Short mmCIF file of C-alpha atoms and ligand atoms in Angstrom, two decimals:
data_model
loop_
_atom_site.label_atom_id
_atom_site.label_comp_id
_atom_site.label_asym_id
_atom_site.label_seq_id
_atom_site.Cartn_x
_atom_site.Cartn_y
_atom_site.Cartn_z
CA MET A 440 60.20 -55.25 -28.97
CA ASP A 441 58.53 -51.86 -28.51
CA LYS A 442 58.79 -50.02 -25.22
CA PHE A 443 57.34 -46.79 -23.82
CA ARG A 444 59.45 -44.08 -22.17
CA ILE A 445 57.31 -41.85 -19.96
CA ILE A 446 58.30 -38.80 -17.90
CA GLY A 447 55.60 -38.27 -15.29
CA ARG A 448 53.99 -35.45 -13.30
CA THR A 449 52.49 -33.49 -16.20
CA PRO A 450 48.73 -32.81 -15.70
CA LEU A 451 46.96 -33.79 -18.94
CA LYS A 452 44.95 -31.08 -20.61
CA GLY A 453 43.01 -31.25 -23.86
CA GLN A 454 40.70 -33.45 -25.88
CA VAL A 455 40.87 -37.16 -26.64
CA HIS A 456 38.66 -39.01 -29.10
CA VAL A 457 37.60 -42.57 -28.21
CA SER A 458 37.97 -45.30 -30.84
CA GLY A 459 35.48 -48.09 -31.57
CA ALA A 460 35.12 -50.92 -29.04
CA LYS A 461 37.51 -53.85 -29.63
CA ASN A 462 35.18 -56.14 -27.68
CA SER A 463 32.28 -55.30 -29.97
CA ALA A 464 34.31 -55.33 -33.19
CA LEU A 465 35.56 -58.89 -32.57
CA PRO A 466 32.13 -60.61 -32.28
CA CYS A 467 30.75 -58.42 -35.09
CA MET A 468 33.58 -59.57 -37.38
CA ALA A 469 32.82 -63.19 -36.45
CA ALA A 470 29.13 -62.59 -37.24
CA ALA A 471 30.07 -62.11 -40.92
CA LEU A 472 30.66 -65.89 -41.02
CA LEU A 473 26.88 -66.33 -40.67
CA SER A 474 26.11 -64.95 -44.13
CA GLU A 475 27.27 -65.38 -47.73
CA GLU A 476 26.68 -61.66 -48.25
CA THR A 477 29.04 -58.83 -47.37
CA VAL A 478 29.09 -57.32 -43.88
CA ILE A 479 30.52 -53.79 -43.66
CA LEU A 480 31.77 -52.59 -40.26
CA HIS A 481 32.69 -48.97 -39.48
CA ASN A 482 34.47 -47.31 -36.53
CA LEU A 483 36.75 -50.30 -35.92
CA PRO A 484 39.81 -49.61 -33.73
CA TYR A 485 43.09 -50.32 -35.52
CA VAL A 486 44.50 -52.66 -32.86
CA ARG A 487 46.33 -56.00 -32.93
CA ASP A 488 43.31 -58.12 -32.01
CA ILE A 489 41.36 -56.80 -35.01
CA ILE A 490 44.28 -57.65 -37.30
CA THR A 491 44.41 -61.14 -35.75
CA MET A 492 40.68 -61.69 -36.24
CA ARG A 493 41.00 -60.48 -39.86
CA ARG A 494 43.76 -63.05 -40.45
CA LEU A 495 41.63 -65.79 -38.91
CA LEU A 496 38.71 -64.97 -41.21
CA GLU A 497 40.97 -64.79 -44.27
CA ASP A 498 42.59 -68.14 -43.38
CA MET A 499 39.08 -69.64 -43.40
CA GLY A 500 38.49 -68.25 -46.89
CA CYS A 501 36.78 -64.93 -46.21
CA MET A 502 37.44 -61.96 -48.46
CA VAL A 503 38.32 -59.04 -46.16
CA LEU A 504 38.87 -55.55 -47.56
CA MET A 505 39.95 -52.50 -45.58
CA PRO A 506 38.91 -49.48 -47.69
CA GLU A 507 40.03 -47.27 -44.82
CA ARG A 508 41.74 -47.64 -41.44
CA SER A 509 38.52 -48.06 -39.43
CA THR A 510 36.33 -49.92 -41.96
CA LEU A 511 36.24 -53.59 -42.95
CA LYS A 512 34.20 -55.28 -45.69
CA ILE A 513 33.92 -59.01 -44.97
CA ASN A 514 32.48 -61.58 -47.35
CA ALA A 515 32.21 -65.20 -46.18
CA SER A 516 30.65 -66.70 -49.32
CA LYS A 517 33.66 -68.94 -49.98
CA ILE A 518 34.59 -70.53 -46.65
CA ALA A 519 36.97 -73.42 -47.31
CA PHE A 520 38.35 -74.11 -43.83
CA PHE A 521 36.26 -74.46 -40.71
CA GLU A 522 38.90 -74.14 -38.09
CA ALA A 523 40.61 -71.65 -35.81
CA PRO A 524 44.17 -72.95 -35.35
CA TYR A 525 46.16 -72.91 -32.10
CA GLU A 526 48.72 -70.44 -33.51
CA LEU A 527 45.99 -67.79 -33.70
CA VAL A 528 43.80 -68.81 -30.76
CA LYS A 529 46.76 -68.75 -28.34
CA THR A 530 47.33 -65.09 -29.22
CA MET A 531 43.66 -64.16 -29.05
CA ARG A 532 41.03 -66.10 -27.11
CA ALA A 533 38.25 -64.25 -28.90
CA SER A 534 38.95 -66.59 -31.84
CA VAL A 535 36.49 -68.93 -30.10
CA LEU A 536 33.79 -66.57 -31.41
CA ALA A 537 34.14 -68.38 -34.75
CA LEU A 538 32.69 -71.53 -33.17
CA GLY A 539 29.03 -70.57 -33.01
CA PRO A 540 28.77 -69.04 -36.50
CA LEU A 541 30.66 -71.89 -38.27
CA LEU A 542 28.57 -74.52 -36.51
CA ALA A 543 25.31 -72.73 -37.23
CA ARG A 544 25.96 -72.09 -40.93
CA PHE A 545 28.07 -75.11 -41.95
CA GLY A 546 27.34 -77.70 -39.24
CA ARG A 547 31.04 -78.09 -38.45
CA ALA A 548 33.83 -76.25 -36.66
CA SER A 549 37.18 -76.98 -35.11
CA VAL A 550 38.61 -74.42 -32.74
CA SER A 551 41.75 -74.83 -30.70
CA LEU A 552 40.98 -74.85 -27.00
CA PRO A 553 42.29 -71.50 -25.79
CA GLY A 554 44.81 -72.10 -23.05
CA GLY A 555 44.59 -69.94 -19.98
CA CYS A 556 46.10 -66.50 -20.10
CA ALA A 557 47.80 -64.12 -17.69
CA ILE A 558 44.56 -63.13 -15.95
CA GLY A 559 43.14 -66.58 -15.42
CA GLN A 560 42.27 -70.06 -16.56
CA ARG A 561 39.37 -68.72 -18.68
CA PRO A 562 37.62 -71.95 -19.70
CA ILE A 563 34.98 -72.08 -22.44
CA ASP A 564 32.89 -74.85 -20.87
CA LEU A 565 29.76 -72.67 -20.89
CA HIS A 566 30.15 -72.00 -24.62
CA LEU A 567 30.44 -75.74 -25.28
CA SER A 568 27.58 -76.86 -23.02
CA GLY A 569 25.35 -74.24 -24.66
CA LEU A 570 26.20 -75.48 -28.16
CA GLU A 571 25.56 -79.08 -27.05
CA ALA A 572 22.17 -77.98 -25.74
CA LEU A 573 21.45 -76.70 -29.27
CA GLY A 574 22.23 -80.19 -30.57
CA ALA A 575 25.94 -80.01 -31.42
CA LYS A 576 28.17 -83.05 -30.91
CA ILE A 577 31.40 -81.82 -29.36
CA GLU A 578 34.61 -83.70 -28.66
CA LEU A 579 38.11 -82.66 -27.68
CA ARG A 580 40.74 -83.94 -30.11
CA SER A 581 44.42 -83.14 -29.45
CA GLY A 582 43.72 -79.75 -27.97
CA ASN A 583 40.97 -78.83 -30.41
CA VAL A 584 37.25 -78.52 -29.87
CA VAL A 585 35.73 -80.44 -32.79
CA ALA A 586 32.01 -79.74 -33.20
CA VAL A 587 29.48 -81.10 -35.68
CA ALA A 588 25.75 -80.61 -35.93
CA ASP A 589 22.86 -81.10 -38.31
CA ARG A 590 20.62 -78.07 -38.06
CA LEU A 591 20.87 -76.66 -34.53
CA LYS A 592 17.60 -76.70 -32.62
CA GLY A 593 16.47 -73.89 -30.34
CA THR A 594 16.19 -74.54 -26.60
CA ARG A 595 16.42 -72.79 -23.23
CA ILE A 596 19.99 -72.27 -21.98
CA ILE A 597 20.77 -71.06 -18.47
CA PHE A 598 24.34 -69.79 -18.00
CA GLU A 599 25.74 -70.82 -14.59
CA LYS A 600 28.01 -67.79 -14.82
CA VAL A 601 27.61 -64.56 -16.77
CA THR A 602 29.88 -64.94 -19.79
CA VAL A 603 30.24 -62.18 -22.39
CA THR A 604 31.65 -64.15 -25.32
CA GLY A 605 29.63 -67.18 -24.24
CA THR A 606 26.45 -65.12 -24.64
CA GLU A 607 27.72 -63.80 -27.99
CA ASN A 608 28.68 -67.25 -29.31
CA LEU A 609 25.29 -68.73 -28.41
CA MET A 610 23.36 -65.71 -29.75
CA MET A 611 25.10 -66.14 -33.12
CA ALA A 612 24.61 -69.92 -33.17
CA ALA A 613 20.92 -69.60 -32.24
CA SER A 614 20.32 -67.03 -35.01
CA LEU A 615 20.33 -69.84 -37.61
CA ALA A 616 18.92 -72.60 -35.38
CA GLU A 617 15.47 -74.08 -35.88
CA GLY A 618 12.93 -72.61 -33.48
CA ILE A 619 13.28 -70.43 -30.40
CA THR A 620 16.31 -70.18 -28.11
CA VAL A 621 16.12 -68.42 -24.75
CA LEU A 622 19.39 -67.44 -23.03
CA GLU A 623 18.95 -66.98 -19.27
CA ASN A 624 21.51 -65.18 -17.07
CA ALA A 625 22.91 -63.72 -20.29
CA ALA A 626 25.60 -61.01 -20.24
CA ARG A 627 24.19 -57.48 -20.43
CA GLU A 628 27.36 -55.74 -21.70
CA PRO A 629 26.87 -53.02 -24.37
CA GLU A 630 29.02 -55.12 -26.71
CA VAL A 631 26.41 -57.91 -26.53
CA VAL A 632 23.72 -55.36 -27.45
CA ASP A 633 25.84 -54.05 -30.32
CA LEU A 634 26.23 -57.56 -31.74
CA ALA A 635 22.45 -58.11 -31.48
CA VAL A 636 21.87 -54.86 -33.40
CA LEU A 637 24.14 -56.11 -36.21
CA LEU A 638 22.56 -59.58 -36.23
CA ASN A 639 19.04 -58.11 -36.44
CA ARG A 640 20.21 -55.88 -39.31
CA MET A 641 21.34 -59.14 -40.97
CA GLY A 642 17.80 -60.51 -40.56
CA ALA A 643 18.08 -62.27 -37.22
CA ARG A 644 15.19 -62.08 -34.79
CA ILE A 645 16.71 -61.27 -31.40
CA SER A 646 14.96 -59.56 -28.51
CA GLY A 647 16.02 -58.79 -24.95
CA ALA A 648 19.70 -58.06 -25.64
CA GLY A 649 20.96 -55.90 -22.76
CA THR A 650 18.81 -57.79 -20.28
CA SER A 651 19.55 -61.11 -18.59
CA THR A 652 17.09 -62.94 -20.85
CA ILE A 653 17.70 -62.93 -24.60
CA THR A 654 15.24 -64.61 -26.99
CA ILE A 655 16.38 -65.65 -30.46
CA GLU A 656 13.96 -66.92 -33.11
CA GLY A 657 16.06 -68.84 -35.62
CA VAL A 658 15.84 -67.99 -39.34
CA ALA A 659 16.95 -69.91 -42.44
CA LYS A 660 19.49 -67.42 -43.75
CA LEU A 661 21.12 -64.14 -42.81
CA ARG A 662 21.89 -61.37 -45.28
CA GLY A 663 24.71 -58.84 -45.36
CA ALA A 664 24.50 -55.56 -43.45
CA GLU A 665 26.34 -52.35 -42.64
CA HIS A 666 27.02 -51.39 -39.03
CA THR A 667 28.96 -48.85 -36.96
CA ILE A 668 30.69 -50.24 -33.87
CA ILE A 669 29.94 -48.58 -30.51
CA PRO A 670 32.63 -46.52 -28.76
CA ASP A 671 35.10 -48.29 -26.48
CA ARG A 672 33.86 -47.70 -22.92
CA ILE A 673 37.06 -49.11 -21.43
CA GLU A 674 39.25 -46.74 -23.43
CA ALA A 675 37.00 -43.88 -22.30
CA GLY A 676 37.28 -45.08 -18.69
CA THR A 677 41.05 -45.29 -19.06
CA PHE A 678 41.16 -41.61 -20.07
CA ILE A 679 38.96 -40.68 -17.07
CA ALA A 680 41.58 -42.41 -14.91
CA ALA A 681 44.34 -40.53 -16.76
CA ALA A 682 42.74 -37.18 -15.87
CA ALA A 683 42.32 -38.34 -12.27
CA ILE A 684 45.85 -39.62 -11.72
CA THR A 685 47.56 -36.61 -13.32
CA GLY A 686 45.21 -34.00 -11.83
CA GLY A 687 44.39 -32.83 -15.34
CA GLN A 688 41.33 -31.80 -17.34
CA LEU A 689 40.22 -33.87 -20.34
CA GLU A 690 37.36 -33.59 -22.78
CA ILE A 691 36.59 -37.16 -23.86
CA THR A 692 34.73 -37.20 -27.18
CA GLY A 693 33.17 -39.98 -29.26
CA CYS A 694 32.21 -41.93 -26.13
CA ASN A 695 28.83 -43.15 -24.88
CA PRO A 696 28.29 -41.99 -21.26
CA ASP A 697 25.38 -44.44 -20.91
CA HIS A 698 27.94 -47.28 -21.06
CA LEU A 699 29.99 -45.77 -18.23
CA GLY A 700 27.48 -45.38 -15.40
CA ALA A 701 29.28 -47.43 -12.75
CA VAL A 702 32.69 -46.10 -13.79
CA ILE A 703 31.57 -42.46 -13.63
CA ASP A 704 29.88 -43.06 -10.26
CA LYS A 705 33.05 -44.57 -8.76
CA PHE A 706 35.33 -41.77 -9.98
CA ARG A 707 32.83 -39.17 -8.74
CA GLN A 708 32.84 -40.88 -5.33
CA ALA A 709 36.64 -40.50 -5.44
CA GLY A 710 36.17 -36.75 -5.88
CA LEU A 711 36.41 -36.29 -9.65
CA HIS A 712 34.23 -33.71 -11.40
CA ILE A 713 32.71 -35.46 -14.42
CA GLU A 714 30.21 -33.60 -16.56
CA ARG A 715 28.21 -35.10 -19.43
CA ILE A 716 28.46 -32.36 -22.05
CA SER A 717 26.55 -34.28 -24.75
CA ASP A 718 25.41 -37.79 -25.68
CA VAL A 719 28.93 -38.45 -26.94
CA ALA A 720 31.23 -36.42 -24.70
CA LEU A 721 32.39 -36.05 -21.09
CA LEU A 722 34.32 -33.24 -19.42
CA VAL A 723 36.57 -34.58 -16.65
CA ASP A 724 38.31 -32.38 -14.08
CA GLY A 725 40.86 -34.35 -12.06
CA ASN A 726 42.42 -31.33 -10.35
CA VAL A 727 40.84 -32.40 -7.05
CA ARG A 728 41.84 -34.04 -3.77
CA LEU A 729 41.36 -37.74 -4.61
CA GLU A 730 39.66 -39.77 -1.86
CA ALA A 731 40.07 -43.56 -1.54
CA VAL A 732 36.95 -45.58 -2.35
CA ASP A 733 36.35 -49.34 -2.41
CA VAL A 734 35.35 -51.10 -5.62
CA ALA A 735 34.27 -54.63 -6.59
CA THR A 736 34.20 -55.83 -10.20
CA GLU A 737 30.98 -57.40 -11.46
CA PRO A 738 29.22 -57.97 -14.79
CA PHE A 739 27.61 -54.97 -16.53
CA PRO A 740 26.03 -52.65 -15.47
CA LEU A 741 28.27 -52.76 -12.40
CA PHE A 742 31.96 -51.83 -12.30
CA PRO A 743 33.82 -53.61 -15.14
CA THR A 744 36.80 -55.88 -14.49
CA ASP A 745 38.53 -54.27 -17.49
CA MET A 746 38.72 -51.03 -15.48
CA GLN A 747 40.04 -52.60 -12.27
CA ALA A 748 43.75 -52.12 -12.97
CA GLN A 749 43.25 -48.52 -14.09
CA PHE A 750 41.23 -47.76 -10.95
CA MET A 751 43.91 -49.35 -8.76
CA ALA A 752 46.55 -47.06 -10.27
CA THR A 753 44.33 -44.07 -9.48
CA MET A 754 43.80 -45.21 -5.87
CA THR A 755 47.57 -45.20 -5.25
CA GLN A 756 47.27 -41.39 -5.38
CA ALA A 757 44.09 -41.09 -3.29
CA ARG A 758 43.89 -40.16 0.38
CA GLY A 759 43.14 -43.22 2.53
CA ARG A 760 42.74 -46.96 2.02
CA SER A 761 40.91 -48.54 -0.91
CA VAL A 762 39.86 -52.20 -1.00
CA ILE A 763 39.63 -53.54 -4.55
CA THR A 764 37.82 -56.84 -5.06
CA GLU A 765 38.21 -58.73 -8.35
CA ASN A 766 35.18 -61.01 -8.68
CA ILE A 767 35.48 -61.95 -12.36
CA PHE A 768 39.00 -63.33 -12.91
CA GLU A 769 41.13 -65.27 -10.45
CA ASN A 770 44.47 -63.70 -11.24
CA ARG A 771 44.03 -60.13 -12.35
CA PHE A 772 46.36 -58.30 -9.93
CA MET A 773 49.71 -58.73 -11.72
CA HIS A 774 49.92 -54.97 -12.20
CA ALA A 775 50.00 -54.52 -8.38
CA SER A 776 53.55 -55.84 -7.96
CA GLU A 777 54.84 -53.62 -10.77
CA MET A 778 53.18 -50.57 -9.18
CA CYS A 779 54.77 -51.47 -5.85
CA ARG A 780 58.16 -51.30 -7.58
CA MET A 781 57.23 -47.68 -8.35
CA GLY A 782 56.52 -46.99 -4.68
CA ALA A 783 52.83 -47.89 -4.35
CA SER A 784 51.57 -49.66 -1.24
CA ILE A 785 49.33 -52.51 -2.39
CA ASN A 786 48.73 -55.69 -0.43
CA VAL A 787 47.13 -58.53 -2.47
CA GLN A 788 45.25 -61.25 -0.59
CA GLY A 789 43.37 -63.62 -2.90
CA ARG A 790 40.61 -61.72 -4.68
CA GLN A 791 41.27 -58.53 -2.74
CA ALA A 792 43.93 -55.86 -3.10
CA VAL A 793 44.28 -53.26 -0.34
CA VAL A 794 45.73 -49.98 -1.61
CA ASP A 795 47.13 -47.45 0.87
CA GLY A 796 47.10 -44.22 -1.08
CA ASN A 797 49.01 -40.96 -0.92
CA ARG A 798 52.22 -42.63 -2.02
CA ARG A 799 54.50 -40.64 -4.30
CA LEU A 800 55.40 -42.89 -7.23
CA THR A 801 58.85 -42.85 -8.78
CA GLY A 802 59.68 -43.94 -12.30
CA ALA A 803 61.12 -47.42 -12.83
CA LYS A 804 61.61 -50.13 -15.44
CA VAL A 805 58.37 -52.14 -15.43
CA GLN A 806 56.86 -54.89 -17.52
CA ALA A 807 53.33 -55.25 -18.83
CA SER A 808 51.59 -58.61 -18.35
CA ASP A 809 48.21 -58.16 -20.02
CA LEU A 810 46.22 -55.55 -21.87
CA ARG A 811 44.63 -53.63 -19.01
CA ALA A 812 47.59 -54.09 -16.67
CA SER A 813 49.76 -52.35 -19.26
CA ALA A 814 47.28 -49.46 -19.41
CA SER A 815 47.46 -49.13 -15.61
CA LEU A 816 51.26 -48.97 -15.74
CA VAL A 817 51.05 -46.13 -18.27
CA LEU A 818 48.75 -44.31 -15.84
CA ALA A 819 51.09 -44.90 -12.90
CA ALA A 820 54.03 -43.68 -14.99
CA LEU A 821 52.12 -40.48 -15.89
CA ALA A 822 51.82 -39.76 -12.14
CA ALA A 823 55.35 -40.81 -11.17
CA ASP A 824 58.42 -38.64 -10.57
CA GLY A 825 61.01 -39.16 -13.27
CA GLU A 826 61.30 -41.68 -16.05
CA THR A 827 59.46 -44.99 -16.46
CA ILE A 828 60.28 -47.56 -19.12
CA ILE A 829 57.44 -49.98 -19.88
CA ASP A 830 58.44 -53.18 -21.62
CA ARG A 831 56.19 -55.45 -23.74
CA VAL A 832 53.84 -52.71 -24.90
CA TYR A 833 52.51 -55.15 -27.49
CA HIS A 834 50.01 -55.97 -24.77
CA ILE A 835 48.65 -52.45 -24.89
CA ASP A 836 48.59 -52.47 -28.69
CA ARG A 837 46.06 -55.30 -28.54
CA GLY A 838 43.33 -52.98 -27.33
CA TYR A 839 44.34 -49.32 -27.56
CA ASP A 840 44.56 -47.47 -30.89
CA ARG A 841 47.55 -45.08 -30.84
CA ILE A 842 47.34 -44.45 -27.09
CA GLU A 843 50.71 -42.69 -26.95
CA GLU A 844 49.63 -40.24 -29.69
CA LYS A 845 46.36 -39.51 -27.88
CA LEU A 846 48.13 -38.96 -24.55
CA ARG A 847 50.92 -36.86 -26.13
CA SER A 848 48.28 -34.60 -27.71
CA CYS A 849 47.17 -33.77 -24.14
CA GLY A 850 50.66 -32.95 -22.93
CA ALA A 851 51.93 -36.32 -21.76
CA GLN A 852 55.66 -36.91 -22.16
CA ILE A 853 55.47 -40.37 -23.71
CA GLU A 854 57.36 -41.92 -26.59
CA ARG A 855 57.52 -45.38 -28.14
CA PHE A 856 60.96 -46.80 -28.94
CA ARG A 857 62.48 -50.13 -29.89
CA GLU A 858 65.48 -51.75 -28.25
C1 LIG B 1042 35.16 -60.78 -22.27
O1 LIG B 1042 35.98 -61.91 -22.08
C2 LIG B 1042 36.09 -59.66 -22.70
N1 LIG B 1042 36.74 -60.02 -23.96
C3 LIG B 1042 37.15 -59.43 -21.61
O2 LIG B 1042 37.94 -58.33 -22.02
C4 LIG B 1042 36.43 -59.07 -20.31
O3 LIG B 1042 37.38 -58.92 -19.28
C5 LIG B 1042 35.44 -60.18 -19.94
O4 LIG B 1042 34.52 -60.40 -21.04
C6 LIG B 1042 34.62 -59.84 -18.71
O5 LIG B 1042 33.90 -58.66 -18.92
C7 LIG B 1042 36.03 -59.90 -25.11
O6 LIG B 1042 34.87 -59.52 -25.12
C8 LIG B 1042 36.76 -60.26 -26.38
P1 LIG B 1042 33.70 -64.06 -19.69
P2 LIG B 1042 35.28 -63.35 -21.90
O7 LIG B 1042 33.37 -65.27 -20.49
O8 LIG B 1042 34.01 -63.41 -22.63
C9 LIG B 1042 34.29 -67.57 -16.56
C10 LIG B 1042 39.91 -57.15 -22.40
O9 LIG B 1042 40.71 -56.70 -21.60
N2 LIG B 1042 33.86 -68.46 -17.66
O10 LIG B 1042 32.63 -63.02 -19.50
O11 LIG B 1042 36.33 -64.38 -22.17
C11 LIG B 1042 35.62 -66.90 -16.84
O12 LIG B 1042 36.70 -67.73 -16.45
C12 LIG B 1042 39.36 -58.54 -22.21
O13 LIG B 1042 39.45 -56.54 -23.40
C13 LIG B 1042 33.72 -69.81 -17.41
O14 LIG B 1042 33.95 -70.30 -16.29
O15 LIG B 1042 34.96 -63.35 -20.34
C14 LIG B 1042 35.53 -65.64 -16.01
O16 LIG B 1042 35.87 -65.96 -14.68
C15 LIG B 1042 40.05 -59.25 -21.07
N3 LIG B 1042 33.33 -70.63 -18.43
C16 LIG B 1042 34.04 -65.28 -16.07
O17 LIG B 1042 33.36 -66.48 -16.46
C17 LIG B 1042 33.07 -70.14 -19.69
O18 LIG B 1042 32.69 -70.94 -20.58
C18 LIG B 1042 33.71 -64.19 -17.07
O19 LIG B 1042 34.30 -64.53 -18.30
C19 LIG B 1042 33.22 -68.76 -19.91
C20 LIG B 1042 33.61 -67.94 -18.88
#
């Protein structure tokens, strides 16, 4: 199993280029199931989840070509299997994104119920109730969601909670439904907007993506399309945190600053100098006195839960006390105990973690528990005295494309090894 060895205390200096957004690439790949024509996606990150989604599509009968590392050509004209098996779903919950497209185009789908994961129970009840509202018949059969439908019929769906993949699943299903579907309390994440751009390029009629109310006018068929995935805002945010925690200076290119409003605001409140040098680049100066600030995670456009762990790592080096509130997932503080083993002072009480900053961190053997927690441990290790060994870096490989190479190019002492 791969591990990282990191020697800390080197301020990062240089330029990092942000890869495409994993959380946009995954629904866009699933959208190819909606058409018998080829969908071409560019700027995909080469990460484990993309490889898993490719395997899922191929197992269903899709032809998937990778002419280059960041491009996929997907053709779903010969789908023979309509299911996402447990073996794949348990490694990647986003497999449930196959549900809406299969049901909409073929009237049938069987997707293993994703179990919970490290960060929480993560049910998909809102996906299922939305599909039933569109006319699907859904039953649970030995751990699988089995769904059948004649032609789905448009309706109004109000999400009790903001759900990103729930919004994406229903937007895809409604694209081929009969009549109009209105999604209320829809997720506003940039990845939802990116999927809507692809679907409209495929001939869908979607308006309002990026707002809380999305209207979809169903069409009979969807054609192929070509699309470039948006930059990964969470990877960009992770590099902002890396500049902050090491007191370095980074130029972050290939990003979209418009997707990072709440993140930039929070790091500026903490004292960071962040300059927008173009529509696709930020200049971050972390050689400042970091001040503790409170943060609460909320749906976009507020502070993203996927940046919570990285922000916590940064606050261990800030002056004062920071209260971090996790409002999205019920168990997303596993990284706190590992950081405490490195000398941080973090007290977790339910949905709140209280960080007393100004603690020198020392290297240790630590273990990653989930994707963003592992990123936060890399950040803590970059700030720590001495050597840190991070185990189970396969978590980080799920969502970061060559992170150790990108960090090393800015002076970080980080290497991947296998024991
Ligand atoms: C997406 O997960 C992202 N994954 C997550 O990123 C991200 O943390 C999350 O959105 C929140 O922004 C992808 O896009 C592939 P939700 P998703 O449905 O869609 C509850 C990462 O690190 N809920 O928006 O699964 C749920 O339990 C990953 O890249 C229900 O109760 O998240 C949670 O508390 C981690 N019923 C809240 O809503 C449902 O049917 C938000 O979940 C669906 C969700």
